[in-house]
Amino acid sequence: MHGKKSLEKLVVYASDQTHSALQKACQIAGIFPENFRLVKADYSNSYAVAPEAVSEAISVDLSSGLIPFFICATVGTTSSSAVDPLHKLGKIAQAHDMWFHIDAAYAGSACVCPEYRHHLDGVEEADSFNMNAHKWFLTNFDCSLLWVKDKSYLIEALSTNPEYLKNKASQENSVVDSKDWQIPLGRRFRSLKLWMVLRLYGVENLQSYIRKHMQLAKQFEQLVLSDSRFEVVTPRNFSLVCFRLLPPTSEDDNGRNLNYSLMDTCNSSGKIFISHTVLSGKFVLRFAVGAPLTEEKHVDAAWKLLQDEASKILGSL
């Protein structure tokens, strides 16, 4: 153990595609901002982080007298649904006695289907794992799942035991005392709604729901590929398609204004809602299939709207 005086030396590592919630967690934990390492993702590998780059960053910090202690990998990044190489990152964490966390907030739901479980290869290396049932598992907001390999670390860090909270069940460890697993004292009964989803739908219906969304996203991806005015920016992994309208060669902003206008116009119509991100300097549109009632006709209608508005925008240039 390094002791409290080493707090200023602790270093966190993650892909630059990792959700910003990790940065907020570091701020809460007291990690110095300059010790938060966002390792550039590998664009040639669908924006997954390269283990070699993480290992190199750790080596540099070790030589500077710092203490690498936490690696976060993502299964389904927010911007492009990239999947980080879990097994290799886990082995790096193990070699340096670091905590290894896997964030599968969005894409973890897909792994209810056997054909997508390979995305979790290496999960056995994790010290902790999270998934958001409210994102893609038919559960209303909010409902996040957290698993830890050794609960004692969590309890030792967050436990409080004032006299006015003591009770027989907690003292005898016959119940899980949620106050010792989280920052807040109390919590809502979130698990009930997830239990209801599992009981009402069952495994087969949940699998069908995920597979339908995958198929609809694949359909949209094919529509984009069929129109030479557009490009798919990175291969689809789940139900998110990253695409953009190709800019005329004369544009000097790499199509940012062009695609922003397309997004804004389509969203203002009230017929669809798409969001954006930036990948390798490109302003990218994100089409996500995630609503329970989405059908093929909705995907077709969305694509027609995008094509029509693209024609108007390009025609006005």
Tab-separated table of C-alpha atoms in Angstrom:
chain	number	residue	atom	x	y	z
A	1	MET	CA	0.000	0.000	0.000
A	2	HIS	CA	1.240	3.467	-0.876
A	3	GLY	CA	-0.690	5.486	1.710
A	4	LYS	CA	-2.798	8.641	1.520
A	5	LYS	CA	0.164	10.822	0.566
A	6	SER	CA	0.348	8.990	-2.755
A	7	LEU	CA	-3.087	10.211	-3.881
A	8	GLU	CA	-1.468	12.835	-6.084
A	9	LYS	CA	0.432	10.059	-7.897
A	10	LEU	CA	-2.539	7.807	-8.771
A	11	VAL	CA	-3.217	7.558	-12.509
A	12	VAL	CA	-6.363	6.467	-14.392
A	13	TYR	CA	-6.318	5.149	-17.984
A	14	ALA	CA	-9.081	4.903	-20.570
A	15	SER	CA	-9.748	5.371	-24.256
A	16	ASP	CA	-10.510	8.887	-25.473
A	17	GLN	CA	-13.866	7.388	-26.531
A	18	THR	CA	-14.778	6.564	-22.911
A	19	HIS	CA	-17.926	8.176	-21.505
A	20	SER	CA	-17.352	11.446	-19.666
A	21	ALA	CA	-18.860	9.878	-16.532
A	22	LEU	CA	-15.402	8.445	-15.835
A	23	GLN	CA	-13.913	11.933	-15.719
A	24	LYS	CA	-16.607	12.993	-13.263
A	25	ALA	CA	-15.912	9.912	-11.134
A	26	CYS	CA	-12.231	10.850	-11.036
A	27	GLN	CA	-13.123	14.357	-9.920
A	28	ILE	CA	-15.265	12.945	-7.111
A	29	ALA	CA	-12.514	10.519	-6.085
A	30	GLY	CA	-9.916	13.281	-5.910
A	31	ILE	CA	-7.774	12.082	-8.812
A	32	PHE	CA	-5.630	14.958	-10.030
A	33	PRO	CA	-6.863	16.139	-13.470
A	34	GLU	CA	-3.366	15.839	-14.919
A	35	ASN	CA	-3.353	12.143	-13.930
A	36	PHE	CA	-6.409	11.270	-16.009
A	37	ARG	CA	-5.063	9.607	-19.161
A	38	LEU	CA	-7.290	9.453	-22.229
A	39	VAL	CA	-5.409	7.209	-24.631
A	40	LYS	CA	-6.175	7.917	-28.268
A	41	ALA	CA	-8.377	5.234	-29.802
A	42	ASP	CA	-7.280	3.300	-32.869
A	43	TYR	CA	-9.368	4.585	-35.786
A	44	SER	CA	-8.172	1.668	-37.928
A	45	ASN	CA	-9.803	-0.722	-35.439
A	46	SER	CA	-13.240	0.905	-35.309
A	47	TYR	CA	-12.081	3.303	-32.563
A	48	ALA	CA	-11.261	0.640	-29.987
A	49	VAL	CA	-8.273	1.485	-27.815
A	50	ALA	CA	-4.988	-0.273	-28.586
A	51	PRO	CA	-3.596	-2.246	-25.611
A	52	GLU	CA	-0.074	-1.360	-26.724
A	53	ALA	CA	-0.869	2.349	-26.376
A	54	VAL	CA	-2.221	1.831	-22.859
A	55	SER	CA	0.812	-0.246	-21.889
A	56	GLU	CA	3.153	2.419	-23.238
A	57	ALA	CA	1.379	5.159	-21.269
A	58	ILE	CA	1.694	3.085	-18.105
A	59	SER	CA	5.413	2.547	-18.676
A	60	VAL	CA	5.990	6.279	-19.115
A	61	ASP	CA	4.143	7.049	-15.886
A	62	LEU	CA	5.991	4.371	-13.937
A	63	SER	CA	9.305	5.832	-15.034
A	64	SER	CA	8.100	9.201	-13.731
A	65	GLY	CA	7.360	7.791	-10.288
A	66	LEU	CA	3.579	7.768	-10.707
A	67	ILE	CA	1.228	4.962	-9.620
A	68	PRO	CA	-1.024	3.462	-12.330
A	69	PHE	CA	-4.057	2.055	-10.510
A	70	PHE	CA	-7.181	1.971	-12.711
A	71	ILE	CA	-8.056	0.976	-16.290
A	72	CYS	CA	-11.528	1.422	-17.777
A	73	ALA	CA	-12.518	-0.541	-20.888
A	74	THR	CA	-15.751	0.016	-22.793
A	75	VAL	CA	-18.086	-2.395	-24.564
A	76	GLY	CA	-20.022	-0.119	-26.907
A	77	THR	CA	-18.592	3.399	-26.702
A	78	THR	CA	-21.004	6.326	-26.802
A	79	SER	CA	-19.737	7.875	-30.027
A	80	SER	CA	-19.335	4.805	-32.226
A	81	SER	CA	-20.181	1.661	-30.169
A	82	ALA	CA	-16.557	0.489	-30.289
A	83	VAL	CA	-15.518	-2.525	-28.218
A	84	ASP	CA	-12.208	-2.353	-26.389
A	85	PRO	CA	-10.051	-5.530	-26.200
A	86	LEU	CA	-11.048	-6.712	-22.738
A	87	HIS	CA	-8.753	-9.690	-22.339
A	88	LYS	CA	-5.562	-7.816	-23.243
A	89	LEU	CA	-6.448	-4.769	-21.148
A	90	GLY	CA	-7.328	-7.032	-18.244
A	91	LYS	CA	-3.940	-8.732	-18.426
A	92	ILE	CA	-2.208	-5.342	-18.436
A	93	ALA	CA	-4.152	-4.339	-15.324
A	94	GLN	CA	-3.307	-7.633	-13.657
A	95	ALA	CA	0.404	-7.268	-14.429
A	96	HIS	CA	0.502	-3.894	-12.677
A	97	ASP	CA	-1.903	-4.736	-9.826
A	98	MET	CA	-4.478	-2.269	-11.171
A	99	TRP	CA	-8.266	-2.200	-10.872
A	100	PHE	CA	-9.930	-3.215	-14.153
A	101	HIS	CA	-13.438	-1.877	-14.807
A	102	ILE	CA	-15.653	-2.679	-17.793
A	103	ASP	CA	-18.315	-0.184	-18.854
A	104	ALA	CA	-20.987	-1.966	-20.899
A	105	ALA	CA	-23.686	0.611	-20.167
A	106	TYR	CA	-25.210	0.524	-23.657
A	107	ALA	CA	-24.076	-2.639	-25.408
A	108	GLY	CA	-24.132	-4.992	-22.444
A	109	SER	CA	-27.817	-5.614	-23.159
A	110	ALA	CA	-26.964	-7.149	-26.538
A	111	CYS	CA	-25.095	-9.943	-24.795
A	112	VAL	CA	-28.384	-11.525	-23.765
A	113	CYS	CA	-28.060	-13.005	-27.281
A	114	PRO	CA	-25.452	-15.793	-27.602
A	115	GLU	CA	-24.232	-14.486	-30.963
A	116	TYR	CA	-23.070	-11.217	-29.379
A	117	ARG	CA	-21.462	-12.583	-26.224
A	118	HIS	CA	-18.039	-12.666	-27.849
A	119	HIS	CA	-17.963	-8.916	-27.221
A	120	LEU	CA	-17.530	-9.815	-23.544
A	121	ASP	CA	-14.591	-12.149	-24.067
A	122	GLY	CA	-12.194	-11.299	-21.268
A	123	VAL	CA	-14.880	-10.140	-18.838
A	124	GLU	CA	-13.526	-12.648	-16.321
A	125	GLU	CA	-10.541	-10.314	-15.865
A	126	ALA	CA	-12.749	-7.497	-14.553
A	127	ASP	CA	-12.813	-6.249	-10.978
A	128	SER	CA	-16.080	-4.446	-11.683
A	129	PHE	CA	-18.673	-4.309	-14.463
A	130	ASN	CA	-21.652	-2.081	-15.173
A	131	MET	CA	-24.623	-2.136	-17.540
A	132	ASN	CA	-27.561	0.259	-17.843
A	133	ALA	CA	-30.838	-1.628	-18.157
A	134	HIS	CA	-32.586	1.654	-18.968
A	135	LYS	CA	-30.580	2.100	-22.162
A	136	TRP	CA	-31.525	-0.982	-24.176
A	137	PHE	CA	-33.193	-3.519	-21.907
A	138	LEU	CA	-36.809	-2.328	-21.852
A	139	THR	CA	-36.468	-0.793	-18.385
A	140	ASN	CA	-37.481	2.781	-17.655
A	141	PHE	CA	-34.961	5.330	-16.367
A	142	ASP	CA	-33.006	4.885	-14.207
A	143	CYS	CA	-31.710	1.385	-13.626
A	144	SER	CA	-27.992	0.598	-13.691
A	145	LEU	CA	-26.403	-2.714	-12.767
A	146	LEU	CA	-23.063	-2.911	-10.977
A	147	TRP	CA	-21.089	-6.086	-10.297
A	148	VAL	CA	-17.911	-6.218	-8.238
A	149	LYS	CA	-15.583	-9.197	-7.907
A	150	ASP	CA	-14.766	-8.418	-4.271
A	151	LYS	CA	-17.421	-6.401	-2.462
A	152	SER	CA	-15.152	-5.773	0.538
A	153	TYR	CA	-13.222	-3.051	-1.321
A	154	LEU	CA	-16.439	-1.140	-1.939
A	155	ILE	CA	-17.755	-1.573	1.586
A	156	GLU	CA	-14.473	-0.606	3.248
A	157	ALA	CA	-14.306	2.581	1.178
A	158	LEU	CA	-17.917	3.710	1.661
A	159	SER	CA	-19.130	2.202	4.938
A	160	THR	CA	-20.470	4.360	7.766
A	161	ASN	CA	-22.004	3.020	10.958
A	162	PRO	CA	-23.443	5.739	13.224
A	163	GLU	CA	-25.495	4.635	16.220
A	164	TYR	CA	-28.794	5.844	14.761
A	165	LEU	CA	-28.425	3.533	11.715
A	166	LYS	CA	-27.481	0.377	13.600
A	167	ASN	CA	-29.916	-2.518	13.369
A	168	LYS	CA	-29.813	-6.245	13.989
A	169	ALA	CA	-29.971	-7.345	10.329
A	170	SER	CA	-27.121	-5.074	9.226
A	171	GLN	CA	-24.957	-5.859	12.232
A	172	GLU	CA	-25.327	-9.605	11.596
A	173	ASN	CA	-24.636	-9.149	7.851
A	174	SER	CA	-27.869	-10.957	7.029
A	175	VAL	CA	-28.853	-8.262	4.501
A	176	VAL	CA	-27.072	-6.135	1.915
A	177	ASP	CA	-26.842	-2.654	3.400
A	178	SER	CA	-26.957	-0.478	0.290
A	179	LYS	CA	-25.639	2.589	2.109
A	180	ASP	CA	-22.233	0.886	2.198
A	181	TRP	CA	-22.191	0.261	-1.552
A	182	GLN	CA	-22.821	3.792	-2.807
A	183	ILE	CA	-22.331	7.500	-2.169
A	184	PRO	CA	-25.960	8.303	-1.155
A	185	LEU	CA	-27.414	6.930	2.070
A	186	GLY	CA	-30.795	5.752	0.789
A	187	ARG	CA	-31.842	4.315	-2.537
A	188	ARG	CA	-35.006	3.541	-4.447
A	189	PHE	CA	-36.210	0.004	-5.166
A	190	ARG	CA	-34.894	0.027	-8.733
A	191	SER	CA	-34.489	-3.731	-8.990
A	192	LEU	CA	-38.244	-4.368	-8.946
A	193	LYS	CA	-38.835	-2.914	-12.410
A	194	LEU	CA	-35.976	-4.937	-13.884
A	195	TRP	CA	-37.329	-8.069	-12.225
A	196	MET	CA	-40.708	-7.323	-13.842
A	197	VAL	CA	-39.086	-6.972	-17.275
A	198	LEU	CA	-37.343	-10.319	-16.885
A	199	ARG	CA	-40.533	-12.022	-15.705
A	200	LEU	CA	-42.879	-10.466	-18.266
A	201	TYR	CA	-40.678	-10.795	-21.352
A	202	GLY	CA	-38.498	-13.790	-20.611
A	203	VAL	CA	-35.154	-14.525	-22.244
A	204	GLU	CA	-36.509	-15.398	-25.699
A	205	ASN	CA	-38.533	-12.205	-26.067
A	206	LEU	CA	-35.634	-10.077	-24.854
A	207	GLN	CA	-33.386	-11.754	-27.411
A	208	SER	CA	-35.947	-11.146	-30.172
A	209	TYR	CA	-36.157	-7.488	-29.177
A	210	ILE	CA	-32.381	-7.021	-29.431
A	211	ARG	CA	-32.157	-8.966	-32.702
A	212	LYS	CA	-34.903	-6.865	-34.257
A	213	HIS	CA	-33.019	-3.666	-33.441
A	214	MET	CA	-29.810	-5.122	-34.834
A	215	GLN	CA	-31.583	-5.998	-38.069
A	216	LEU	CA	-33.157	-2.543	-38.385
A	217	ALA	CA	-29.779	-0.885	-37.828
A	218	LYS	CA	-28.237	-3.171	-40.439
A	219	GLN	CA	-31.010	-2.170	-42.829
A	220	PHE	CA	-30.283	1.523	-42.264
A	221	GLU	CA	-26.563	0.932	-42.729
A	222	GLN	CA	-27.246	-0.703	-46.098
A	223	LEU	CA	-29.412	2.237	-47.150
A	224	VAL	CA	-26.575	4.641	-46.352
A	225	LEU	CA	-24.109	2.510	-48.308
A	226	SER	CA	-26.450	2.507	-51.309
A	227	ASP	CA	-26.289	6.316	-51.674
A	228	SER	CA	-22.915	7.578	-52.907
A	229	ARG	CA	-23.562	10.998	-51.364
A	230	PHE	CA	-23.190	9.467	-47.895
A	231	GLU	CA	-20.616	7.353	-46.105
A	232	VAL	CA	-20.652	4.992	-43.139
A	233	VAL	CA	-17.848	6.380	-40.997
A	234	THR	CA	-17.114	3.264	-38.944
A	235	PRO	CA	-18.475	-0.288	-39.183
A	236	ARG	CA	-21.606	-0.964	-37.140
A	237	ASN	CA	-21.268	-3.216	-34.087
A	238	PHE	CA	-24.704	-2.946	-32.499
A	239	SER	CA	-27.793	-0.821	-33.237
A	240	LEU	CA	-25.929	2.456	-33.789
A	241	VAL	CA	-24.973	3.625	-37.287
A	242	CYS	CA	-22.393	6.409	-37.655
A	243	PHE	CA	-22.661	8.142	-41.013
A	244	ARG	CA	-22.358	11.506	-42.692
A	245	LEU	CA	-23.186	13.403	-45.845
A	246	LEU	CA	-20.023	13.732	-47.903
A	247	PRO	CA	-19.026	17.384	-48.365
A	248	PRO	CA	-18.252	18.952	-51.744
A	249	THR	CA	-14.510	19.149	-52.286
A	250	SER	CA	-14.652	22.951	-52.048
A	251	GLU	CA	-15.736	22.932	-48.383
A	252	ASP	CA	-12.977	23.789	-45.937
A	253	ASP	CA	-14.667	22.608	-42.698
A	254	ASN	CA	-14.701	18.906	-43.662
A	255	GLY	CA	-18.479	18.883	-43.890
A	256	ARG	CA	-19.224	20.094	-40.373
A	257	ASN	CA	-21.709	22.809	-41.332
A	258	LEU	CA	-23.212	20.601	-44.024
A	259	ASN	CA	-23.967	17.750	-41.633
A	260	TYR	CA	-25.010	20.024	-38.799
A	261	SER	CA	-27.571	21.597	-41.124
A	262	LEU	CA	-28.835	18.170	-42.146
A	263	MET	CA	-29.176	17.070	-38.523
A	264	ASP	CA	-30.825	20.305	-37.413
A	265	THR	CA	-33.295	20.327	-40.295
A	266	CYS	CA	-34.326	16.701	-39.762
A	267	ASN	CA	-34.671	17.116	-36.001
A	268	SER	CA	-36.689	20.316	-36.441
A	269	SER	CA	-39.177	18.407	-38.582
A	270	GLY	CA	-40.275	16.474	-35.513
A	271	LYS	CA	-40.266	13.245	-37.518
A	272	ILE	CA	-36.945	11.836	-36.304
A	273	PHE	CA	-34.248	12.687	-33.817
A	274	ILE	CA	-30.589	12.011	-34.505
A	275	SER	CA	-27.508	13.138	-32.608
A	276	HIS	CA	-23.896	13.747	-33.543
A	277	THR	CA	-20.318	13.153	-32.500
A	278	VAL	CA	-16.856	13.883	-33.876
A	279	LEU	CA	-14.567	11.064	-35.041
A	280	SER	CA	-11.102	11.813	-36.422
A	281	GLY	CA	-12.110	15.423	-36.953
A	282	LYS	CA	-15.270	14.491	-38.868
A	283	PHE	CA	-18.686	15.725	-37.748
A	284	VAL	CA	-20.630	12.464	-37.704
A	285	LEU	CA	-24.366	11.768	-37.482
A	286	ARG	CA	-25.599	8.976	-35.188
A	287	PHE	CA	-28.694	6.934	-36.034
A	288	ALA	CA	-29.605	4.708	-33.092
A	289	VAL	CA	-32.378	2.123	-33.083
A	290	GLY	CA	-33.540	1.708	-29.503
A	291	ALA	CA	-37.267	2.355	-29.119
A	292	PRO	CA	-39.510	-0.661	-28.437
A	293	LEU	CA	-42.017	0.252	-31.165
A	294	THR	CA	-39.565	1.029	-33.994
A	295	GLU	CA	-40.355	-0.917	-37.174
A	296	GLU	CA	-38.951	-1.198	-40.690
A	297	LYS	CA	-41.345	1.469	-41.970
A	298	HIS	CA	-39.892	3.969	-39.490
A	299	VAL	CA	-36.343	3.286	-40.673
A	300	ASP	CA	-37.422	3.722	-44.301
A	301	ALA	CA	-39.226	6.973	-43.480
A	302	ALA	CA	-36.202	8.298	-41.600
A	303	TRP	CA	-33.909	7.523	-44.509
A	304	LYS	CA	-36.260	9.171	-47.010
A	305	LEU	CA	-36.325	12.317	-44.867
A	306	LEU	CA	-32.528	12.354	-44.670
A	307	GLN	CA	-32.215	11.895	-48.433
A	308	ASP	CA	-34.770	14.591	-49.225
A	309	GLU	CA	-33.217	17.139	-46.888
A	310	ALA	CA	-29.730	16.267	-48.143
A	311	SER	CA	-30.880	16.954	-51.703
A	312	LYS	CA	-32.217	20.361	-50.685
A	313	ILE	CA	-29.039	21.306	-48.835
A	314	LEU	CA	-26.716	20.161	-51.622
A	315	GLY	CA	-28.903	21.890	-54.199
A	316	SER	CA	-28.578	25.207	-52.390
A	317	LEU	CA	-24.769	25.186	-52.382
